[in-house]
PDB file of C-alpha atoms in Angstrom:
ATOM      1  CA  MET A 136      30.961  28.153  12.642  1.00  0.00           C
ATOM      2  CA  ALA A 137      31.277  25.276  15.054  1.00  0.00           C
ATOM      3  CA  SER A 138      34.844  24.343  15.953  1.00  0.00           C
ATOM      4  CA  LEU A 139      36.440  21.307  17.390  1.00  0.00           C
ATOM      5  CA  SER A 140      39.084  21.055  20.114  1.00  0.00           C
ATOM      6  CA  VAL A 141      40.790  17.914  21.383  1.00  0.00           C
ATOM      7  CA  ARG A 142      41.981  16.633  24.733  1.00  0.00           C
ATOM      8  CA  ILE A 143      44.486  13.791  24.836  1.00  0.00           C
ATOM      9  CA  ASP A 144      44.534  11.656  27.953  1.00  0.00           C
ATOM     10  CA  LEU A 145      48.103  10.492  28.428  1.00  0.00           C
ATOM     11  CA  GLY A 146      47.590   8.550  31.624  1.00  0.00           C
ATOM     12  CA  PRO A 147      45.759   8.846  34.948  1.00  0.00           C
ATOM     13  CA  GLY A 148      45.263  12.531  35.715  1.00  0.00           C
ATOM     14  CA  ASN A 149      47.460  13.551  32.784  1.00  0.00           C
ATOM     15  CA  ARG A 150      45.602  15.313  30.104  1.00  0.00           C
ATOM     16  CA  ILE A 151      46.845  17.713  27.481  1.00  0.00           C
ATOM     17  CA  GLY A 152      44.471  20.139  25.806  1.00  0.00           C
ATOM     18  CA  PRO A 153      44.214  23.517  24.135  1.00  0.00           C
ATOM     19  CA  GLY A 154      45.038  25.476  27.314  1.00  0.00           C
ATOM     20  CA  LYS A 155      48.391  23.868  28.061  1.00  0.00           C
ATOM     21  CA  ILE A 156      49.422  23.946  24.384  1.00  0.00           C
ATOM     22  CA  GLU A 157      48.488  27.630  24.089  1.00  0.00           C
ATOM     23  CA  LEU A 158      50.612  28.324  27.205  1.00  0.00           C
ATOM     24  CA  LEU A 159      53.598  26.556  25.634  1.00  0.00           C
ATOM     25  CA  GLU A 160      53.137  28.530  22.424  1.00  0.00           C
ATOM     26  CA  LYS A 161      52.920  31.820  24.312  1.00  0.00           C
ATOM     27  CA  ILE A 162      56.071  30.968  26.292  1.00  0.00           C
ATOM     28  CA  ASP A 163      57.763  30.251  22.958  1.00  0.00           C
ATOM     29  CA  ALA A 164      56.637  33.602  21.531  1.00  0.00           C
ATOM     30  CA  SER A 165      57.342  35.766  24.603  1.00  0.00           C
ATOM     31  CA  GLY A 166      60.292  33.984  26.217  1.00  0.00           C
ATOM     32  CA  SER A 167      58.583  34.390  29.556  1.00  0.00           C
ATOM     33  CA  ILE A 168      56.327  32.220  31.670  1.00  0.00           C
ATOM     34  CA  SER A 169      54.808  35.207  33.434  1.00  0.00           C
ATOM     35  CA  ALA A 170      54.069  37.079  30.175  1.00  0.00           C
ATOM     36  CA  ALA A 171      52.523  33.920  28.707  1.00  0.00           C
ATOM     37  CA  GLY A 172      50.377  33.432  31.841  1.00  0.00           C
ATOM     38  CA  ARG A 173      49.280  37.117  31.775  1.00  0.00           C
ATOM     39  CA  ALA A 174      48.256  36.850  28.127  1.00  0.00           C
ATOM     40  CA  MET A 175      45.962  34.007  29.176  1.00  0.00           C
ATOM     41  CA  SER A 176      44.631  35.752  32.342  1.00  0.00           C
ATOM     42  CA  MET A 177      46.400  33.158  34.441  1.00  0.00           C
ATOM     43  CA  SER A 178      48.348  33.787  37.656  1.00  0.00           C
ATOM     44  CA  TYR A 179      52.125  33.341  37.542  1.00  0.00           C
ATOM     45  CA  ARG A 180      51.761  30.530  40.073  1.00  0.00           C
ATOM     46  CA  ARG A 181      49.252  28.699  37.945  1.00  0.00           C
ATOM     47  CA  ALA A 182      51.356  29.051  34.780  1.00  0.00           C
ATOM     48  CA  TRP A 183      54.367  27.671  36.704  1.00  0.00           C
ATOM     49  CA  GLU A 184      52.369  24.745  38.043  1.00  0.00           C
ATOM     50  CA  LEU A 185      51.219  23.800  34.542  1.00  0.00           C
ATOM     51  CA  VAL A 186      54.775  24.040  33.222  1.00  0.00           C
ATOM     52  CA  GLU A 187      56.097  21.898  36.093  1.00  0.00           C
ATOM     53  CA  GLU A 188      53.379  19.353  35.486  1.00  0.00           C
ATOM     54  CA  MET A 189      54.208  19.119  31.793  1.00  0.00           C
ATOM     55  CA  ASN A 190      57.972  18.962  32.499  1.00  0.00           C
ATOM     56  CA  THR A 191      57.393  15.855  34.638  1.00  0.00           C
ATOM     57  CA  LEU A 192      54.902  14.180  32.335  1.00  0.00           C
ATOM     58  CA  PHE A 193      57.165  13.879  29.324  1.00  0.00           C
ATOM     59  CA  CYS A 194      60.578  12.172  28.919  1.00  0.00           C
ATOM     60  CA  GLY A 195      62.328  15.534  29.444  1.00  0.00           C
ATOM     61  CA  PRO A 196      61.461  19.159  30.190  1.00  0.00           C
ATOM     62  CA  LEU A 197      59.349  21.000  27.606  1.00  0.00           C
ATOM     63  CA  VAL A 198      60.366  24.429  28.995  1.00  0.00           C
ATOM     64  CA  SER A 199      63.785  25.428  30.213  1.00  0.00           C
ATOM     65  CA  PRO A 200      65.728  28.596  31.244  1.00  0.00           C
ATOM     66  CA  ARG A 201      67.303  30.285  28.221  1.00  0.00           C
ATOM     67  CA  THR A 202      71.038  30.286  28.577  1.00  0.00           C
ATOM     68  CA  GLY A 203      73.712  32.657  27.276  1.00  0.00           C
ATOM     69  CA  GLY A 204      73.655  35.687  24.978  1.00  0.00           C
ATOM     70  CA  ARG A 205      71.955  38.985  25.520  1.00  0.00           C
ATOM     71  CA  GLN A 206      68.607  37.270  26.096  1.00  0.00           C
ATOM     72  CA  GLY A 207      69.890  35.230  29.054  1.00  0.00           C
ATOM     73  CA  GLY A 208      67.391  34.980  31.944  1.00  0.00           C
ATOM     74  CA  GLY A 209      64.330  34.248  29.821  1.00  0.00           C
ATOM     75  CA  THR A 210      62.595  30.978  29.187  1.00  0.00           C
ATOM     76  CA  GLU A 211      62.341  28.886  26.064  1.00  0.00           C
ATOM     77  CA  LEU A 212      60.810  25.728  24.740  1.00  0.00           C
ATOM     78  CA  THR A 213      63.141  22.736  24.423  1.00  0.00           C
ATOM     79  CA  PRO A 214      63.199  20.729  21.163  1.00  0.00           C
ATOM     80  CA  LEU A 215      60.961  18.217  22.940  1.00  0.00           C
ATOM     81  CA  GLY A 216      58.589  21.088  23.931  1.00  0.00           C
ATOM     82  CA  ARG A 217      58.353  22.163  20.276  1.00  0.00           C
ATOM     83  CA  SER A 218      57.746  18.615  19.176  1.00  0.00           C
ATOM     84  CA  VAL A 219      54.922  18.095  21.686  1.00  0.00           C
ATOM     85  CA  VAL A 220      53.254  21.312  20.472  1.00  0.00           C
ATOM     86  CA  ALA A 221      53.675  20.305  16.810  1.00  0.00           C
ATOM     87  CA  ASN A 222      52.304  16.823  17.470  1.00  0.00           C
ATOM     88  CA  TYR A 223      49.303  18.191  19.386  1.00  0.00           C
ATOM     89  CA  ARG A 224      48.478  20.661  16.614  1.00  0.00           C
ATOM     90  CA  ALA A 225      48.791  17.858  14.034  1.00  0.00           C
ATOM     91  CA  VAL A 226      46.301  15.734  16.052  1.00  0.00           C
ATOM     92  CA  GLU A 227      43.929  18.698  16.170  1.00  0.00           C
ATOM     93  CA  GLN A 228      44.225  19.418  12.454  1.00  0.00           C
ATOM     94  CA  ALA A 229      43.746  15.795  11.459  1.00  0.00           C
ATOM     95  CA  ALA A 230      40.731  15.552  13.788  1.00  0.00           C
ATOM     96  CA  ARG A 231      39.158  18.732  12.346  1.00  0.00           C
ATOM     97  CA  GLU A 232      39.559  17.610   8.796  1.00  0.00           C
ATOM     98  CA  ALA A 233      38.257  14.099   9.435  1.00  0.00           C
ATOM     99  CA  ALA A 234      35.236  15.339  11.405  1.00  0.00           C
ATOM    100  CA  CYS A 235      34.246  18.277   9.196  1.00  0.00           C
ATOM    101  CA  GLN A 236      31.205  16.616   7.664  1.00  0.00           C
ATOM    102  CA  GLN A 237      29.756  15.338  10.983  1.00  0.00           C
ATOM    103  CA  ILE A 238      30.289  18.745  12.631  1.00  0.00           C
ATOM    104  CA  SER A 239      28.225  20.287   9.808  1.00  0.00           C
ATOM    105  CA  ALA A 240      25.469  17.782  10.624  1.00  0.00           C
ATOM    106  CA  LEU A 241      25.532  18.861  14.271  1.00  0.00           C
ATOM    107  CA  GLU A 242      25.451  22.538  13.232  1.00  0.00           C
ATOM    108  CA  ALA A 243      22.414  21.866  11.110  1.00  0.00           C
ATOM    109  CA  GLU A 244      20.620  20.671  14.225  1.00  0.00           C
ATOM    110  CA  LEU A 245      21.255  23.846  16.218  1.00  0.00           C
ATOM    111  CA  ALA A 246      18.459  26.248  17.189  1.00  0.00           C
ATOM    112  CA  PRO A 247      18.036  28.977  14.502  1.00  0.00           C
ATOM    113  CA  LEU A 248      18.816  31.762  16.987  1.00  0.00           C
ATOM    114  CA  THR A 249      22.109  30.171  18.013  1.00  0.00           C
ATOM    115  CA  SER A 250      23.120  29.692  14.372  1.00  0.00           C
ATOM    116  CA  ALA A 251      22.250  33.289  13.537  1.00  0.00           C
ATOM    117  CA  ALA A 252      24.307  34.601  16.483  1.00  0.00           C
ATOM    118  CA  GLU A 253      27.455  32.972  15.113  1.00  0.00           C
TER     119      GLU A 253
ATOM    120  CA  MET B 249      47.210   3.840  25.773  1.00  0.00           C
ATOM    121  CA  ALA B 250      46.596   7.514  25.185  1.00  0.00           C
ATOM    122  CA  SER B 251      43.062   8.373  24.162  1.00  0.00           C
ATOM    123  CA  LEU B 252      41.457  11.330  22.491  1.00  0.00           C
ATOM    124  CA  SER B 253      38.268  13.140  23.450  1.00  0.00           C
ATOM    125  CA  VAL B 254      36.657  16.022  21.538  1.00  0.00           C
ATOM    126  CA  ARG B 255      34.794  19.174  22.515  1.00  0.00           C
ATOM    127  CA  ILE B 256      32.688  20.898  19.895  1.00  0.00           C
ATOM    128  CA  ASP B 257      32.090  24.635  20.329  1.00  0.00           C
ATOM    129  CA  LEU B 258      28.661  25.363  18.902  1.00  0.00           C
ATOM    130  CA  GLY B 259      28.528  29.055  19.737  1.00  0.00           C
ATOM    131  CA  PRO B 260      29.352  31.459  22.571  1.00  0.00           C
ATOM    132  CA  GLY B 261      29.224  29.490  25.823  1.00  0.00           C
ATOM    133  CA  ASN B 262      27.775  26.473  24.081  1.00  0.00           C
ATOM    134  CA  ARG B 263      30.069  23.504  24.125  1.00  0.00           C
ATOM    135  CA  ILE B 264      29.305  19.846  23.735  1.00  0.00           C
ATOM    136  CA  GLY B 265      31.742  17.263  25.048  1.00  0.00           C
ATOM    137  CA  PRO B 266      32.014  13.736  26.448  1.00  0.00           C
ATOM    138  CA  GLY B 267      30.196  14.555  29.711  1.00  0.00           C
ATOM    139  CA  LYS B 268      26.955  15.830  28.135  1.00  0.00           C
ATOM    140  CA  ILE B 269      26.935  13.034  25.555  1.00  0.00           C
ATOM    141  CA  GLU B 270      27.413  10.377  28.222  1.00  0.00           C
ATOM    142  CA  LEU B 271      24.532  11.927  30.177  1.00  0.00           C
ATOM    143  CA  LEU B 272      22.280  11.655  27.106  1.00  0.00           C
ATOM    144  CA  GLU B 273      23.356   8.052  26.589  1.00  0.00           C
ATOM    145  CA  LYS B 274      22.659   7.148  30.203  1.00  0.00           C
ATOM    146  CA  ILE B 275      19.212   8.811  30.048  1.00  0.00           C
ATOM    147  CA  ASP B 276      18.549   6.720  26.940  1.00  0.00           C
ATOM    148  CA  ALA B 277      19.626   3.545  28.721  1.00  0.00           C
ATOM    149  CA  SER B 278      17.871   4.165  32.071  1.00  0.00           C
ATOM    150  CA  GLY B 279      14.842   6.163  31.045  1.00  0.00           C
ATOM    151  CA  SER B 280      15.551   8.513  33.925  1.00  0.00           C
ATOM    152  CA  ILE B 281      17.454  11.795  34.360  1.00  0.00           C
ATOM    153  CA  SER B 282      18.049  11.159  38.026  1.00  0.00           C
ATOM    154  CA  ALA B 283      19.406   7.633  37.442  1.00  0.00           C
ATOM    155  CA  ALA B 284      21.651   8.920  34.685  1.00  0.00           C
ATOM    156  CA  GLY B 285      22.935  11.728  36.928  1.00  0.00           C
ATOM    157  CA  ARG B 286      23.534   9.267  39.806  1.00  0.00           C
ATOM    158  CA  ALA B 287      25.534   6.961  37.527  1.00  0.00           C
ATOM    159  CA  MET B 288      27.758   9.939  36.766  1.00  0.00           C
ATOM    160  CA  SER B 289      28.048  11.129  40.422  1.00  0.00           C
ATOM    161  CA  MET B 290      26.101  14.263  39.459  1.00  0.00           C
ATOM    162  CA  SER B 291      23.316  15.864  41.451  1.00  0.00           C
ATOM    163  CA  TYR B 292      19.799  15.669  40.089  1.00  0.00           C
ATOM    164  CA  ARG B 293      19.810  19.470  39.830  1.00  0.00           C
ATOM    165  CA  ARG B 294      23.008  19.489  37.809  1.00  0.00           C
ATOM    166  CA  ALA B 295      21.752  16.751  35.454  1.00  0.00           C
ATOM    167  CA  TRP B 296      18.541  18.729  34.916  1.00  0.00           C
ATOM    168  CA  GLU B 297      20.417  21.923  34.204  1.00  0.00           C
ATOM    169  CA  LEU B 298      22.531  20.186  31.582  1.00  0.00           C
ATOM    170  CA  VAL B 299      19.474  18.707  29.934  1.00  0.00           C
ATOM    171  CA  GLU B 300      17.680  22.085  29.929  1.00  0.00           C
ATOM    172  CA  GLU B 301      20.770  23.688  28.458  1.00  0.00           C
ATOM    173  CA  MET B 302      20.951  21.148  25.654  1.00  0.00           C
ATOM    174  CA  ASN B 303      17.203  21.315  25.020  1.00  0.00           C
ATOM    175  CA  THR B 304      17.542  25.046  24.345  1.00  0.00           C
ATOM    176  CA  LEU B 305      20.721  24.874  22.297  1.00  0.00           C
ATOM    177  CA  PHE B 306      19.348  22.678  19.522  1.00  0.00           C
ATOM    178  CA  CYS B 307      16.418  23.136  17.182  1.00  0.00           C
ATOM    179  CA  GLY B 308      14.194  21.043  19.425  1.00  0.00           C
ATOM    180  CA  PRO B 309      14.393  19.116  22.697  1.00  0.00           C
ATOM    181  CA  LEU B 310      16.924  16.283  22.962  1.00  0.00           C
ATOM    182  CA  VAL B 311      15.165  14.778  25.982  1.00  0.00           C
ATOM    183  CA  SER B 312      11.442  14.595  26.639  1.00  0.00           C
ATOM    184  CA  PRO B 313       8.956  12.914  28.991  1.00  0.00           C
ATOM    185  CA  ARG B 314       8.016   9.446  27.868  1.00  0.00           C
ATOM    186  CA  THR B 315       4.355   9.227  27.108  1.00  0.00           C
ATOM    187  CA  GLY B 316       1.858   6.396  27.208  1.00  0.00           C
ATOM    188  CA  GLY B 317       2.162   2.696  27.887  1.00  0.00           C
ATOM    189  CA  ARG B 318       3.228   1.007  31.047  1.00  0.00           C
ATOM    190  CA  GLN B 319       6.480   2.925  31.105  1.00  0.00           C
ATOM    191  CA  GLY B 320       4.749   6.332  31.210  1.00  0.00           C
ATOM    192  CA  GLY B 321       6.441   8.812  33.584  1.00  0.00           C
ATOM    193  CA  GLY B 322      10.003   8.187  32.519  1.00  0.00           C
ATOM    194  CA  THR B 323      12.191  10.183  30.211  1.00  0.00           C
ATOM    195  CA  GLU B 324      13.519   9.399  26.767  1.00  0.00           C
ATOM    196  CA  LEU B 325      15.719  10.801  24.026  1.00  0.00           C
ATOM    197  CA  THR B 326      13.871  12.367  21.122  1.00  0.00           C
ATOM    198  CA  PRO B 327      14.909  11.415  17.567  1.00  0.00           C
ATOM    199  CA  LEU B 328      16.887  14.659  17.506  1.00  0.00           C
ATOM    200  CA  GLY B 329      18.603  13.658  20.756  1.00  0.00           C
ATOM    201  CA  ARG B 330      19.620  10.327  19.254  1.00  0.00           C
ATOM    202  CA  SER B 331      20.871  12.060  16.156  1.00  0.00           C
ATOM    203  CA  VAL B 332      23.008  14.536  18.148  1.00  0.00           C
ATOM    204  CA  VAL B 333      24.573  11.666  20.112  1.00  0.00           C
ATOM    205  CA  ALA B 334      25.217   9.677  16.905  1.00  0.00           C
ATOM    206  CA  ASN B 335      26.784  12.697  15.218  1.00  0.00           C
ATOM    207  CA  TYR B 336      28.996  13.470  18.218  1.00  0.00           C
ATOM    208  CA  ARG B 337      30.213   9.856  18.415  1.00  0.00           C
ATOM    209  CA  ALA B 338      30.896   9.904  14.674  1.00  0.00           C
ATOM    210  CA  VAL B 339      33.018  13.051  15.073  1.00  0.00           C
ATOM    211  CA  GLU B 340      34.933  11.409  17.880  1.00  0.00           C
ATOM    212  CA  GLN B 341      35.544   8.224  15.954  1.00  0.00           C
ATOM    213  CA  ALA B 342      36.674  10.086  12.842  1.00  0.00           C
ATOM    214  CA  ALA B 343      39.014  12.225  14.948  1.00  0.00           C
ATOM    215  CA  ARG B 344      40.531   9.223  16.694  1.00  0.00           C
ATOM    216  CA  GLU B 345      41.169   7.363  13.458  1.00  0.00           C
ATOM    217  CA  ALA B 346      42.658  10.376  11.747  1.00  0.00           C
ATOM    218  CA  ALA B 347      44.911  11.269  14.670  1.00  0.00           C
ATOM    219  CA  CYS B 348      46.105   7.823  15.590  1.00  0.00           C
ATOM    220  CA  GLN B 349      49.603   8.239  14.221  1.00  0.00           C
ATOM    221  CA  GLN B 350      50.273  11.618  15.836  1.00  0.00           C
ATOM    222  CA  ILE B 351      48.968  10.371  19.174  1.00  0.00           C
ATOM    223  CA  SER B 352      51.495   7.550  19.035  1.00  0.00           C
ATOM    224  CA  ALA B 353      54.194  10.176  18.430  1.00  0.00           C
ATOM    225  CA  LEU B 354      53.034  12.014  21.587  1.00  0.00           C
ATOM    226  CA  GLU B 355      52.985   8.774  23.535  1.00  0.00           C
ATOM    227  CA  ALA B 356      56.531   8.025  22.505  1.00  0.00           C
ATOM    228  CA  GLU B 357      57.560  11.318  24.126  1.00  0.00           C
ATOM    229  CA  LEU B 358      56.089  10.488  27.527  1.00  0.00           C
ATOM    230  CA  ALA B 359      58.236   9.859  30.582  1.00  0.00           C
ATOM    231  CA  PRO B 360      59.048   6.130  30.888  1.00  0.00           C
ATOM    232  CA  LEU B 361      57.356   5.835  34.280  1.00  0.00           C
ATOM    233  CA  THR B 362      54.135   7.336  32.952  1.00  0.00           C
ATOM    234  CA  SER B 363      54.115   4.998  29.941  1.00  0.00           C
ATOM    235  CA  ALA B 364      54.722   1.948  32.188  1.00  0.00           C
ATOM    236  CA  ALA B 365      51.880   2.919  34.490  1.00  0.00           C
ATOM    237  CA  GLU B 366      49.411   2.752  31.615  1.00  0.00           C
TER     238      GLU B 366
END
């Protein structure tokens, strides 16, 4: 099955796509930037750079140190971070639903071998 | 204004996005793979590779030598090539319309400076 992914250009040089969103989701799940980066075969440095970039792009940080409690020392998404992820996933879902018919038309034009391999 | 672009995964390693579609459109407009590549700051070799890749991916070639007449020797899109471009642009348009509201929500979360620079 063909699938659709979206990139949203938010200004010059500022683009948000499936990679950054997956990184945010994995930080949310693991509480760790390094674990999230590892899960995506990304260096710690690269994961940090992407987080820093996103923290500057929006009106507040998307990722912040987790404070207090027994889990102190980890990392978590801020409410803004969760909202950005949710809005991106909603864009993606709306786009997929709207484009379903045309994607089928593209699939019908694929070479038989490629279709069979799916 | 934020804008949305789409990538369509059509199988392992086979993805179609705004770059390949723009190349097809520029070949259609110029009748030349090299002119289309130049207009996109792409080497002739790279433009050819992308065309070859697309010609294999679908059930027939998207680009073919132009035959006959005074314009013989150039390159043109096949009916299948035109159909793939049209279907991709329809996917994109449907996705943009469907996601308009959520993209505005993302825009509202941008840093003020970034929004102002747009």
